[in-house]
PDB file of C-alpha atoms and ligand atoms in Angstrom:
ATOM      1  CA  UNK H   1       0.184   0.232   0.148  1.00  0.00           C
ATOM      2  CA  UNK H   2       1.345   3.361  -1.031  1.00  0.00           C
ATOM      3  CA  UNK H   3       0.440   5.157   1.708  1.00  0.00           C
ATOM      4  CA  UNK H   4       2.006   8.492   0.710  1.00  0.00           C
ATOM      5  CA  UNK H   5       0.106   8.380  -2.884  1.00  0.00           C
ATOM      6  CA  UNK H   6      -2.745   7.607  -0.790  1.00  0.00           C
ATOM      7  CA  UNK H   7      -2.305  10.776   1.941  1.00  0.00           C
ATOM      8  CA  UNK H   8      -1.748  12.985  -1.149  1.00  0.00           C
ATOM      9  CA  UNK H   9      -5.370  12.130  -2.834  1.00  0.00           C
ATOM     10  CA  UNK H  10      -7.052  12.898   0.788  1.00  0.00           C
ATOM     11  CA  UNK H  11      -5.737  16.111   0.995  1.00  0.00           C
ATOM     12  CA  UNK H  12      -6.283  17.060  -1.964  1.00  0.00           C
ATOM     13  CA  UNK H  13     -10.166  15.861  -2.532  1.00  0.00           C
ATOM     14  CA  UNK H  14     -10.390  17.365   0.892  1.00  0.00           C
ATOM     15  CA  UNK H  15      -8.731  20.654   0.218  1.00  0.00           C
ATOM     16  CA  UNK H  16     -11.844  22.367  -1.377  1.00  0.00           C
ATOM     17  CA  UNK H  17     -13.774  21.791   2.097  1.00  0.00           C
ATOM     18  CA  UNK H  18     -11.945  22.883   4.780  1.00  0.00           C
ATOM     19  CA  UNK H  19     -13.117  25.274   6.893  1.00  0.00           C
ATOM     20  CA  UNK H  20     -17.184  23.916   6.378  1.00  0.00           C
ATOM     21  CA  UNK H  21     -19.381  22.877   9.094  1.00  0.00           C
ATOM     22  CA  UNK H  22     -19.961  24.747  12.496  1.00  0.00           C
ATOM     23  CA  UNK H  23     -17.697  24.112  15.173  1.00  0.00           C
ATOM     24  CA  UNK H  24     -20.042  23.750  18.395  1.00  0.00           C
ATOM     25  CA  UNK H  25     -21.088  26.434  20.599  1.00  0.00           C
ATOM     26  CA  UNK H  26     -22.507  24.210  23.120  1.00  0.00           C
ATOM     27  CA  UNK H  27     -18.930  24.265  24.420  1.00  0.00           C
ATOM     28  CA  UNK H  28     -17.108  27.170  24.900  1.00  0.00           C
ATOM     29  CA  UNK H  29     -13.813  26.050  24.725  1.00  0.00           C
ATOM     30  CA  UNK H  30     -14.244  24.022  20.911  1.00  0.00           C
ATOM     31  CA  UNK H  31     -16.382  26.768  19.675  1.00  0.00           C
ATOM     32  CA  UNK H  32     -12.988  28.878  19.638  1.00  0.00           C
ATOM     33  CA  UNK H  33     -10.710  26.429  17.514  1.00  0.00           C
ATOM     34  CA  UNK H  34      -9.923  27.470  14.275  1.00  0.00           C
ATOM     35  CA  UNK H  35     -12.488  25.465  11.769  1.00  0.00           C
ATOM     36  CA  UNK H  36      -9.608  26.334   9.166  1.00  0.00           C
ATOM     37  CA  UNK H  37      -7.402  23.250  10.146  1.00  0.00           C
ATOM     38  CA  UNK H  38      -7.166  19.728   8.800  1.00  0.00           C
ATOM     39  CA  UNK H  39      -5.184  16.904   9.299  1.00  0.00           C
ATOM     40  CA  UNK H  40      -4.869  13.023   8.465  1.00  0.00           C
ATOM     41  CA  UNK H  41      -2.702  10.659  10.027  1.00  0.00           C
ATOM     42  CA  UNK H  42      -1.848   6.517   9.734  1.00  0.00           C
ATOM     43  CA  UNK H  43      -0.225   4.379  11.885  1.00  0.00           C
ATOM     44  CA  UNK H  44       0.329   0.680  10.476  1.00  0.00           C
ATOM     45  CA  UNK H  45       0.655  -2.168  12.953  1.00  0.00           C
ATOM     46  CA  UNK H  46       4.042  -2.693  11.070  1.00  0.00           C
ATOM     47  CA  UNK H  47       5.253   0.352  13.073  1.00  0.00           C
ATOM     48  CA  UNK H  48       5.037   2.891  10.409  1.00  0.00           C
ATOM     49  CA  UNK H  49       3.293   6.342   9.993  1.00  0.00           C
ATOM     50  CA  UNK H  50       2.404   8.791   7.773  1.00  0.00           C
ATOM     51  CA  UNK H  51       1.251  12.274   7.668  1.00  0.00           C
ATOM     52  CA  UNK H  52      -0.862  15.201   6.155  1.00  0.00           C
ATOM     53  CA  UNK H  53      -1.954  18.643   7.327  1.00  0.00           C
ATOM     54  CA  UNK H  54      -2.494  19.735  10.619  1.00  0.00           C
ATOM     55  CA  UNK H  55      -1.065  16.853  12.478  1.00  0.00           C
ATOM     56  CA  UNK H  56       0.758  18.049  15.280  1.00  0.00           C
ATOM     57  CA  UNK H  57      -1.917  19.947  16.655  1.00  0.00           C
ATOM     58  CA  UNK H  58      -3.366  18.893  19.588  1.00  0.00           C
ATOM     59  CA  UNK H  59      -6.807  18.937  20.026  1.00  0.00           C
ATOM     60  CA  UNK H  60      -9.736  17.653  21.976  1.00  0.00           C
ATOM     61  CA  UNK H  61     -10.554  14.157  21.427  1.00  0.00           C
ATOM     62  CA  UNK H  62     -13.629  14.456  23.102  1.00  0.00           C
ATOM     63  CA  UNK H  63     -15.895  11.078  22.354  1.00  0.00           C
ATOM     64  CA  UNK H  64     -13.152   9.446  21.347  1.00  0.00           C
ATOM     65  CA  UNK H  65     -12.198   8.598  24.790  1.00  0.00           C
ATOM     66  CA  UNK H  66     -15.047   6.630  25.161  1.00  0.00           C
ATOM     67  CA  UNK H  67     -13.694   4.051  23.153  1.00  0.00           C
ATOM     68  CA  UNK H  68     -10.246   3.664  25.578  1.00  0.00           C
ATOM     69  CA  UNK H  69     -12.536   4.596  28.044  1.00  0.00           C
ATOM     70  CA  UNK H  70     -14.479   1.341  27.305  1.00  0.00           C
ATOM     71  CA  UNK H  71     -11.310  -0.479  26.768  1.00  0.00           C
ATOM     72  CA  UNK H  72     -10.016  -0.197  30.386  1.00  0.00           C
ATOM     73  CA  UNK H  73     -13.408  -1.679  31.812  1.00  0.00           C
ATOM     74  CA  UNK H  74     -13.653  -4.381  29.481  1.00  0.00           C
ATOM     75  CA  UNK H  75     -10.184  -5.778  30.364  1.00  0.00           C
ATOM     76  CA  UNK H  76     -11.199  -6.372  33.685  1.00  0.00           C
ATOM     77  CA  UNK H  77     -13.219  -9.249  33.700  1.00  0.00           C
ATOM     78  CA  UNK H  78     -16.723  -9.822  35.170  1.00  0.00           C
ATOM     79  CA  UNK H  79     -17.955  -5.725  35.783  1.00  0.00           C
ATOM     80  CA  UNK H  80     -21.507  -6.468  34.496  1.00  0.00           C
ATOM     81  CA  UNK H  81     -20.682  -3.723  32.380  1.00  0.00           C
ATOM     82  CA  UNK H  82     -23.185  -4.860  29.628  1.00  0.00           C
ATOM     83  CA  UNK H  83     -26.146  -5.296  32.065  1.00  0.00           C
ATOM     84  CA  UNK H  84     -25.780  -1.556  32.517  1.00  0.00           C
ATOM     85  CA  UNK H  85     -25.454  -0.464  29.185  1.00  0.00           C
ATOM     86  CA  UNK H  86     -26.697  -2.369  25.574  1.00  0.00           C
ATOM     87  CA  UNK H  87     -25.310  -2.947  22.403  1.00  0.00           C
ATOM     88  CA  UNK H  88     -27.399  -1.307  19.839  1.00  0.00           C
ATOM     89  CA  UNK H  89     -27.878   1.915  17.719  1.00  0.00           C
ATOM     90  CA  UNK H  90     -29.393   4.672  19.063  1.00  0.00           C
ATOM     91  CA  UNK H  91     -31.003   6.802  16.116  1.00  0.00           C
ATOM     92  CA  UNK H  92     -31.184   9.594  18.377  1.00  0.00           C
ATOM     93  CA  UNK H  93     -28.559  12.548  18.934  1.00  0.00           C
ATOM     94  CA  UNK H  94     -26.066  11.353  21.641  1.00  0.00           C
ATOM     95  CA  UNK H  95     -26.998  13.692  23.974  1.00  0.00           C
ATOM     96  CA  UNK H  96     -30.886  12.808  23.783  1.00  0.00           C
ATOM     97  CA  UNK H  97     -32.885  12.301  27.364  1.00  0.00           C
ATOM     98  CA  UNK H  98     -35.760  10.942  26.165  1.00  0.00           C
ATOM     99  CA  UNK H  99     -34.947   7.412  24.508  1.00  0.00           C
ATOM    100  CA  UNK H 100     -33.405   7.284  28.137  1.00  0.00           C
ATOM    101  CA  UNK H 101     -36.303   7.815  29.786  1.00  0.00           C
ATOM    102  CA  UNK H 102     -38.778   5.579  27.426  1.00  0.00           C
ATOM    103  CA  UNK H 103     -35.849   2.844  28.315  1.00  0.00           C
ATOM    104  CA  UNK H 104     -35.865   3.194  31.632  1.00  0.00           C
ATOM    105  CA  UNK H 105     -32.281   4.530  32.112  1.00  0.00           C
ATOM    106  CA  UNK H 106     -30.386   1.857  30.011  1.00  0.00           C
ATOM    107  CA  UNK H 107     -28.872   3.018  28.007  1.00  0.00           C
ATOM    108  CA  UNK H 108     -28.442   1.857  23.761  1.00  0.00           C
ATOM    109  CA  UNK H 109     -24.771   1.232  23.595  1.00  0.00           C
ATOM    110  CA  UNK H 110     -21.723   3.038  25.593  1.00  0.00           C
ATOM    111  CA  UNK H 111     -20.715   5.347  22.355  1.00  0.00           C
ATOM    112  CA  UNK H 112     -23.445   7.694  23.538  1.00  0.00           C
ATOM    113  CA  UNK H 113     -23.038   9.913  26.356  1.00  0.00           C
ATOM    114  CA  UNK H 114     -25.441   7.768  28.301  1.00  0.00           C
ATOM    115  CA  UNK H 115     -23.773   4.837  27.865  1.00  0.00           C
ATOM    116  CA  UNK H 116     -20.207   6.776  28.587  1.00  0.00           C
ATOM    117  CA  UNK H 117     -21.156   7.964  31.494  1.00  0.00           C
ATOM    118  CA  UNK H 118     -22.028   5.013  32.768  1.00  0.00           C
ATOM    119  CA  UNK H 119     -18.580   3.010  31.284  1.00  0.00           C
ATOM    120  CA  UNK H 120     -17.183   6.435  33.257  1.00  0.00           C
ATOM    121  CA  UNK H 121     -18.966   5.417  36.177  1.00  0.00           C
ATOM    122  CA  UNK H 122     -17.653   1.954  36.177  1.00  0.00           C
ATOM    123  CA  UNK H 123     -14.430   2.984  35.330  1.00  0.00           C
ATOM    124  CA  UNK H 124     -14.530   4.991  38.675  1.00  0.00           C
ATOM    125  CA  UNK H 125     -15.995   2.179  40.540  1.00  0.00           C
ATOM    126  CA  UNK H 126     -13.562   0.116  39.454  1.00  0.00           C
ATOM    127  CA  UNK H 127     -10.814   2.192  39.502  1.00  0.00           C
ATOM    128  CA  UNK H 128     -10.422   5.018  42.182  1.00  0.00           C
ATOM    129  CA  UNK H 129      -8.910   6.918  39.959  1.00  0.00           C
ATOM    130  CA  UNK H 130     -10.190   6.392  36.446  1.00  0.00           C
ATOM    131  CA  UNK H 131      -8.625   9.398  34.827  1.00  0.00           C
ATOM    132  CA  UNK H 132      -5.280   8.498  36.352  1.00  0.00           C
ATOM    133  CA  UNK H 133      -5.814   4.826  34.609  1.00  0.00           C
ATOM    134  CA  UNK H 134      -7.151   6.616  31.036  1.00  0.00           C
ATOM    135  CA  UNK H 135      -4.620   9.299  31.451  1.00  0.00           C
ATOM    136  CA  UNK H 136      -1.803   6.173  31.740  1.00  0.00           C
ATOM    137  CA  UNK H 137      -3.711   4.341  28.957  1.00  0.00           C
ATOM    138  CA  UNK H 138      -2.783   7.444  26.671  1.00  0.00           C
ATOM    139  CA  UNK H 139       0.223   8.158  27.168  1.00  0.00           C
ATOM    140  CA  UNK H 140       1.677   4.905  26.607  1.00  0.00           C
ATOM    141  CA  UNK H 141       0.305   4.487  23.126  1.00  0.00           C
ATOM    142  CA  UNK H 142       0.736   7.359  22.105  1.00  0.00           C
ATOM    143  CA  UNK H 143       4.056   7.419  23.675  1.00  0.00           C
ATOM    144  CA  UNK H 144       3.449  11.429  24.894  1.00  0.00           C
ATOM    145  CA  UNK H 145       4.726  10.720  28.289  1.00  0.00           C
ATOM    146  CA  UNK H 146       3.119  14.823  29.081  1.00  0.00           C
ATOM    147  CA  UNK H 147      -0.371  13.642  27.622  1.00  0.00           C
ATOM    148  CA  UNK H 148      -2.836  15.811  29.854  1.00  0.00           C
ATOM    149  CA  UNK H 149      -6.635  17.149  29.902  1.00  0.00           C
ATOM    150  CA  UNK H 150      -6.892  20.495  28.365  1.00  0.00           C
ATOM    151  CA  UNK H 151      -7.963  22.417  32.032  1.00  0.00           C
ATOM    152  CA  UNK H 152      -9.968  25.392  29.893  1.00  0.00           C
ATOM    153  CA  UNK H 153     -11.659  22.565  27.566  1.00  0.00           C
ATOM    154  CA  UNK H 154     -12.480  21.037  30.948  1.00  0.00           C
ATOM    155  CA  UNK H 155     -13.870  23.958  32.849  1.00  0.00           C
ATOM    156  CA  UNK H 156     -15.606  24.748  29.768  1.00  0.00           C
ATOM    157  CA  UNK H 157     -17.626  21.711  29.807  1.00  0.00           C
ATOM    158  CA  UNK H 158     -18.316  21.110  33.630  1.00  0.00           C
ATOM    159  CA  UNK H 159     -20.096  24.678  33.168  1.00  0.00           C
ATOM    160  CA  UNK H 160     -21.868  23.558  29.809  1.00  0.00           C
ATOM    161  CA  UNK H 161     -23.046  19.773  30.969  1.00  0.00           C
ATOM    162  CA  UNK H 162     -26.244  20.454  32.623  1.00  0.00           C
ATOM    163  CA  UNK H 163     -27.381  17.893  29.712  1.00  0.00           C
ATOM    164  CA  UNK H 164     -24.854  15.179  30.598  1.00  0.00           C
ATOM    165  CA  UNK H 165     -25.988  16.016  34.392  1.00  0.00           C
ATOM    166  CA  UNK H 166     -29.582  15.112  33.529  1.00  0.00           C
ATOM    167  CA  UNK H 167     -28.863  11.581  32.447  1.00  0.00           C
ATOM    168  CA  UNK H 168     -26.306  11.149  34.775  1.00  0.00           C
ATOM    169  CA  UNK H 169     -29.499  11.977  37.668  1.00  0.00           C
ATOM    170  CA  UNK H 170     -31.674  10.463  35.413  1.00  0.00           C
ATOM    171  CA  UNK H 171     -29.605   6.730  35.217  1.00  0.00           C
ATOM    172  CA  UNK H 172     -29.520   7.116  38.984  1.00  0.00           C
ATOM    173  CA  UNK H 173     -32.908   7.222  39.507  1.00  0.00           C
ATOM    174  CA  UNK H 174     -33.746   4.310  37.907  1.00  0.00           C
ATOM    175  CA  UNK H 175     -30.590   2.600  40.291  1.00  0.00           C
ATOM    176  CA  UNK H 176     -27.696   2.592  37.340  1.00  0.00           C
ATOM    177  CA  UNK H 177     -24.988   4.261  38.798  1.00  0.00           C
ATOM    178  CA  UNK H 178     -22.429   3.328  40.866  1.00  0.00           C
ATOM    179  CA  UNK H 179     -20.405   6.332  42.478  1.00  0.00           C
ATOM    180  CA  UNK H 180     -21.920  10.004  42.854  1.00  0.00           C
ATOM    181  CA  UNK H 181     -23.297  10.965  39.877  1.00  0.00           C
ATOM    182  CA  UNK H 182     -20.973  14.369  40.194  1.00  0.00           C
ATOM    183  CA  UNK H 183     -18.208  12.447  40.522  1.00  0.00           C
ATOM    184  CA  UNK H 184     -18.838  10.424  37.478  1.00  0.00           C
ATOM    185  CA  UNK H 185     -19.623  13.518  35.601  1.00  0.00           C
ATOM    186  CA  UNK H 186     -16.575  15.154  36.862  1.00  0.00           C
ATOM    187  CA  UNK H 187     -14.446  11.979  35.142  1.00  0.00           C
ATOM    188  CA  UNK H 188     -16.452  12.078  32.305  1.00  0.00           C
ATOM    189  CA  UNK H 189     -16.051  15.754  31.719  1.00  0.00           C
ATOM    190  CA  UNK H 190     -11.815  15.834  31.865  1.00  0.00           C
ATOM    191  CA  UNK H 191     -11.876  12.742  29.910  1.00  0.00           C
ATOM    192  CA  UNK H 192     -13.427  14.339  26.730  1.00  0.00           C
ATOM    193  CA  UNK H 193     -11.120  16.810  27.156  1.00  0.00           C
ATOM    194  CA  UNK H 194      -7.616  15.098  27.045  1.00  0.00           C
ATOM    195  CA  UNK H 195      -6.049  16.789  23.853  1.00  0.00           C
ATOM    196  CA  UNK H 196      -4.037  14.617  21.331  1.00  0.00           C
ATOM    197  CA  UNK H 197      -2.552  15.540  17.688  1.00  0.00           C
ATOM    198  CA  UNK H 198      -3.538  13.310  15.164  1.00  0.00           C
ATOM    199  CA  UNK H 199      -0.622  12.061  15.241  1.00  0.00           C
ATOM    200  CA  UNK H 200      -0.732  10.688  18.610  1.00  0.00           C
ATOM    201  CA  UNK H 201      -4.760   9.924  17.878  1.00  0.00           C
ATOM    202  CA  UNK H 202      -3.654   6.894  15.164  1.00  0.00           C
ATOM    203  CA  UNK H 203      -0.967   5.722  17.493  1.00  0.00           C
ATOM    204  CA  UNK H 204      -3.368   5.178  19.803  1.00  0.00           C
ATOM    205  CA  UNK H 205      -5.794   3.963  17.621  1.00  0.00           C
ATOM    206  CA  UNK H 206      -3.435   0.858  17.121  1.00  0.00           C
ATOM    207  CA  UNK H 207      -4.267  -0.417  20.465  1.00  0.00           C
ATOM    208  CA  UNK H 208      -7.940  -1.143  18.736  1.00  0.00           C
ATOM    209  CA  UNK H 209      -6.454  -1.743  14.954  1.00  0.00           C
ATOM    210  CA  UNK H 210      -4.102  -4.563  16.914  1.00  0.00           C
ATOM    211  CA  UNK H 211      -7.185  -5.985  18.717  1.00  0.00           C
ATOM    212  CA  UNK H 212      -6.389  -5.279  22.028  1.00  0.00           C
ATOM    213  CA  UNK H 213      -2.493  -5.387  22.227  1.00  0.00           C
ATOM    214  CA  UNK H 214      -0.552  -2.569  23.831  1.00  0.00           C
ATOM    215  CA  UNK H 215       2.210  -0.962  21.845  1.00  0.00           C
ATOM    216  CA  UNK H 216       4.233  -2.531  24.243  1.00  0.00           C
ATOM    217  CA  UNK H 217       3.379  -5.712  22.682  1.00  0.00           C
ATOM    218  CA  UNK H 218       1.657  -6.445  26.219  1.00  0.00           C
ATOM    219  CA  UNK H 219      -2.286  -7.949  25.966  1.00  0.00           C
ATOM    220  CA  UNK H 220      -4.710  -5.328  27.329  1.00  0.00           C
ATOM    221  CA  UNK H 221      -7.480  -6.853  26.192  1.00  0.00           C
ATOM    222  CA  UNK H 222      -8.403 -10.584  25.114  1.00  0.00           C
ATOM    223  CA  UNK H 223      -9.630 -10.837  21.413  1.00  0.00           C
ATOM    224  CA  UNK H 224     -13.082 -10.990  21.875  1.00  0.00           C
ATOM    225  CA  UNK H 225     -13.702  -7.985  24.103  1.00  0.00           C
ATOM    226  CA  UNK H 226     -11.664  -5.914  21.924  1.00  0.00           C
ATOM    227  CA  UNK H 227     -13.413  -7.153  18.936  1.00  0.00           C
ATOM    228  CA  UNK H 228     -17.002  -6.013  20.628  1.00  0.00           C
ATOM    229  CA  UNK H 229     -14.879  -2.198  20.895  1.00  0.00           C
ATOM    230  CA  UNK H 230     -14.239  -2.515  17.043  1.00  0.00           C
ATOM    231  CA  UNK H 231     -17.929  -3.961  16.178  1.00  0.00           C
ATOM    232  CA  UNK H 232     -19.860  -0.660  18.259  1.00  0.00           C
ATOM    233  CA  UNK H 233     -17.271   1.843  16.341  1.00  0.00           C
ATOM    234  CA  UNK H 234     -18.744   0.303  13.162  1.00  0.00           C
ATOM    235  CA  UNK H 235     -22.668   0.342  14.431  1.00  0.00           C
ATOM    236  CA  UNK H 236     -22.587   3.114  17.200  1.00  0.00           C
ATOM    237  CA  UNK H 237     -19.699   4.944  16.569  1.00  0.00           C
ATOM    238  CA  UNK H 238     -20.186   8.155  14.606  1.00  0.00           C
ATOM    239  CA  UNK H 239     -24.012   8.910  16.624  1.00  0.00           C
ATOM    240  CA  UNK H 240     -26.596   8.766  14.126  1.00  0.00           C
ATOM    241  CA  UNK H 241     -24.870   9.053  10.938  1.00  0.00           C
ATOM    242  CA  UNK H 242     -23.430   5.429  11.561  1.00  0.00           C
ATOM    243  CA  UNK H 243     -25.290   3.500   9.029  1.00  0.00           C
ATOM    244  CA  UNK H 244     -24.288   6.759   6.421  1.00  0.00           C
ATOM    245  CA  UNK H 245     -20.395   6.150   7.509  1.00  0.00           C
ATOM    246  CA  UNK H 246     -20.935   2.555   7.062  1.00  0.00           C
ATOM    247  CA  UNK H 247     -22.359   3.065   3.521  1.00  0.00           C
ATOM    248  CA  UNK H 248     -20.105   5.631   2.459  1.00  0.00           C
ATOM    249  CA  UNK H 249     -16.722   4.680   4.663  1.00  0.00           C
ATOM    250  CA  UNK H 250     -17.140   1.381   5.357  1.00  0.00           C
ATOM    251  CA  UNK H 251     -14.368   1.698   8.532  1.00  0.00           C
ATOM    252  CA  UNK H 252     -14.905   1.069  12.142  1.00  0.00           C
ATOM    253  CA  UNK H 253     -15.333   4.895  13.178  1.00  0.00           C
ATOM    254  CA  UNK H 254     -15.630   7.015  16.209  1.00  0.00           C
ATOM    255  CA  UNK H 255     -15.594  10.357  16.220  1.00  0.00           C
ATOM    256  CA  UNK H 256     -15.586  13.197  18.969  1.00  0.00           C
ATOM    257  CA  UNK H 257     -17.397  16.941  18.831  1.00  0.00           C
ATOM    258  CA  UNK H 258     -13.794  18.316  18.748  1.00  0.00           C
ATOM    259  CA  UNK H 259     -13.758  17.564  15.067  1.00  0.00           C
ATOM    260  CA  UNK H 260     -11.726  14.391  15.258  1.00  0.00           C
ATOM    261  CA  UNK H 261     -12.561  10.618  13.622  1.00  0.00           C
ATOM    262  CA  UNK H 262     -10.731   8.245  14.053  1.00  0.00           C
ATOM    263  CA  UNK H 263     -11.396   4.945  12.111  1.00  0.00           C
ATOM    264  CA  UNK H 264      -9.223   1.354  12.302  1.00  0.00           C
ATOM    265  CA  UNK H 265      -8.392  -1.326   9.706  1.00  0.00           C
ATOM    266  CA  UNK H 266      -8.423  -3.925  11.835  1.00  0.00           C
ATOM    267  CA  UNK H 267      -5.124  -5.638  11.292  1.00  0.00           C
ATOM    268  CA  UNK H 268      -3.845  -3.008   9.399  1.00  0.00           C
ATOM    269  CA  UNK H 269      -3.706   0.247  10.112  1.00  0.00           C
ATOM    270  CA  UNK H 270      -5.399   3.025  12.434  1.00  0.00           C
ATOM    271  CA  UNK H 271      -6.155   6.447  10.840  1.00  0.00           C
ATOM    272  CA  UNK H 272      -7.186   9.172  12.571  1.00  0.00           C
ATOM    273  CA  UNK H 273      -8.523  12.583  10.722  1.00  0.00           C
ATOM    274  CA  UNK H 274      -9.383  16.194  11.901  1.00  0.00           C
ATOM    275  CA  UNK H 275     -11.406  19.100  10.709  1.00  0.00           C
ATOM    276  CA  UNK H 276     -13.292  20.671  13.877  1.00  0.00           C
ATOM    277  CA  UNK H 277     -16.205  21.930  11.650  1.00  0.00           C
ATOM    278  CA  UNK H 278     -19.310  19.394  12.118  1.00  0.00           C
ATOM    279  CA  UNK H 279     -21.955  18.861  10.275  1.00  0.00           C
ATOM    280  CA  UNK H 280     -26.061  18.536  11.800  1.00  0.00           C
ATOM    281  CA  UNK H 281     -24.972  15.125  13.334  1.00  0.00           C
ATOM    282  CA  UNK H 282     -21.898  16.125  15.431  1.00  0.00           C
ATOM    283  CA  UNK H 283     -19.418  14.310  12.563  1.00  0.00           C
ATOM    284  CA  UNK H 284     -16.547  16.683  11.145  1.00  0.00           C
ATOM    285  CA  UNK H 285     -17.205  17.407   7.352  1.00  0.00           C
ATOM    286  CA  UNK H 286     -13.963  17.334   6.437  1.00  0.00           C
ATOM    287  CA  UNK H 287     -12.801  13.986   8.317  1.00  0.00           C
ATOM    288  CA  UNK H 288     -15.923  12.018   6.887  1.00  0.00           C
ATOM    289  CA  UNK H 289     -14.975  13.131   3.114  1.00  0.00           C
ATOM    290  CA  UNK H 290     -11.702  12.479   4.353  1.00  0.00           C
ATOM    291  CA  UNK H 291     -12.079   9.000   5.395  1.00  0.00           C
ATOM    292  CA  UNK H 292     -14.324   8.223   2.309  1.00  0.00           C
ATOM    293  CA  UNK H 293     -11.723   9.193   0.272  1.00  0.00           C
ATOM    294  CA  UNK H 294      -9.157   7.009   2.194  1.00  0.00           C
ATOM    295  CA  UNK H 295     -11.507   4.161   1.893  1.00  0.00           C
ATOM    296  CA  UNK H 296     -11.617   4.147  -1.827  1.00  0.00           C
ATOM    297  CA  UNK H 297      -8.025   5.328  -2.094  1.00  0.00           C
ATOM    298  CA  UNK H 298      -6.859   2.476  -0.003  1.00  0.00           C
ATOM    299  CA  UNK H 299      -9.363  -0.206  -1.413  1.00  0.00           C
ATOM    300  CA  UNK H 300      -9.183  -0.907   2.594  1.00  0.00           C
ATOM    301  CA  UNK H 301     -13.044  -1.110   3.482  1.00  0.00           C
ATOM    302  CA  UNK H 302     -14.040  -3.926   5.259  1.00  0.00           C
ATOM    303  CA  UNK H 303     -16.985  -3.982   3.576  1.00  0.00           C
TER     304      UNK H 303
HETATM  305  N1  LIG F 401     -17.862  15.980  25.732  1.00  0.00           N
HETATM  306  C1  LIG F 401     -19.523  16.363  24.625  1.00  0.00           C
HETATM  307  C2  LIG F 401     -20.467  16.000  25.417  1.00  0.00           C
HETATM  308  O1  LIG F 401     -20.898  15.445  26.456  1.00  0.00           O
HETATM  309  C3  LIG F 401     -18.756  15.253  23.972  1.00  0.00           C
HETATM  310  C4  LIG F 401     -19.733  14.757  22.890  1.00  0.00           C
HETATM  311  C5  LIG F 401     -19.531  14.389  21.882  1.00  0.00           C
HETATM  312  O2  LIG F 401     -17.953  14.558  21.742  1.00  0.00           O
HETATM  313  O3  LIG F 401     -19.850  13.210  21.373  1.00  0.00           O
HETATM  314  O4  LIG F 401     -21.641  16.673  24.734  1.00  0.00           O
END
């Protein structure tokens, strides 16, 4: 595979669209990001890396953190997490409350906000310091020992997080929270605020592409739960546009409202794209275009 050539094609197709979409206005720390940026990074399971655009600029990974938090929970056996969250696409926006009420506080999947709050709660209950566990994992997998939560974005999330709090308390009312809601939410807001570059995100994504094997060669996850993480990316990873992503891109993906999307080609590579402008569903506009072009040019779609 000539990844350099593929990246050139991606950059050419994406360039006319850079700046399109809207930065999220409900989180002030994200609303101030310049939308005229774009990056793509590919990390292969055999240790090569290829980059294009603004791949050294850190951005908030937001919902992409949900993949790594779930990995840490599934790394522990018998947590009972699948009694607390389901594995079906939602079809509703990621911060919807109606479905959660109708379904008695049992979130549809771990990649929408209520599901991720349950996972954060579980991680906190299991480890005592879920954020430290996540920081350690991300630092090790990216190779960046200074990787940190962006405190400005975290404060901004905390200040704008009433819908997420509402989900937490609603789930608590149905008996689906273990920790104090404010503590679990504090963890959730901070995990969303880790900032990684595109290059770092692609490197971290190799954990998924290698079916749970860490950068140092040790195994975090058994192959089966690792496969579950990837399957959920394909069915639930891009909000209520997962069907469209399967159709257009054909790779398991997880997006975040910071404009990043992580895609994996199992046993081959991990691809991170970043463009801050979002479409109406919350997915990066240029990220979606770039991944579609990547899948077409590389012929690596899994379908
Ligand atoms: N921190 C964001 C929120 O909870 C994450 C949403 C996302 O990236 O999907 O609203």
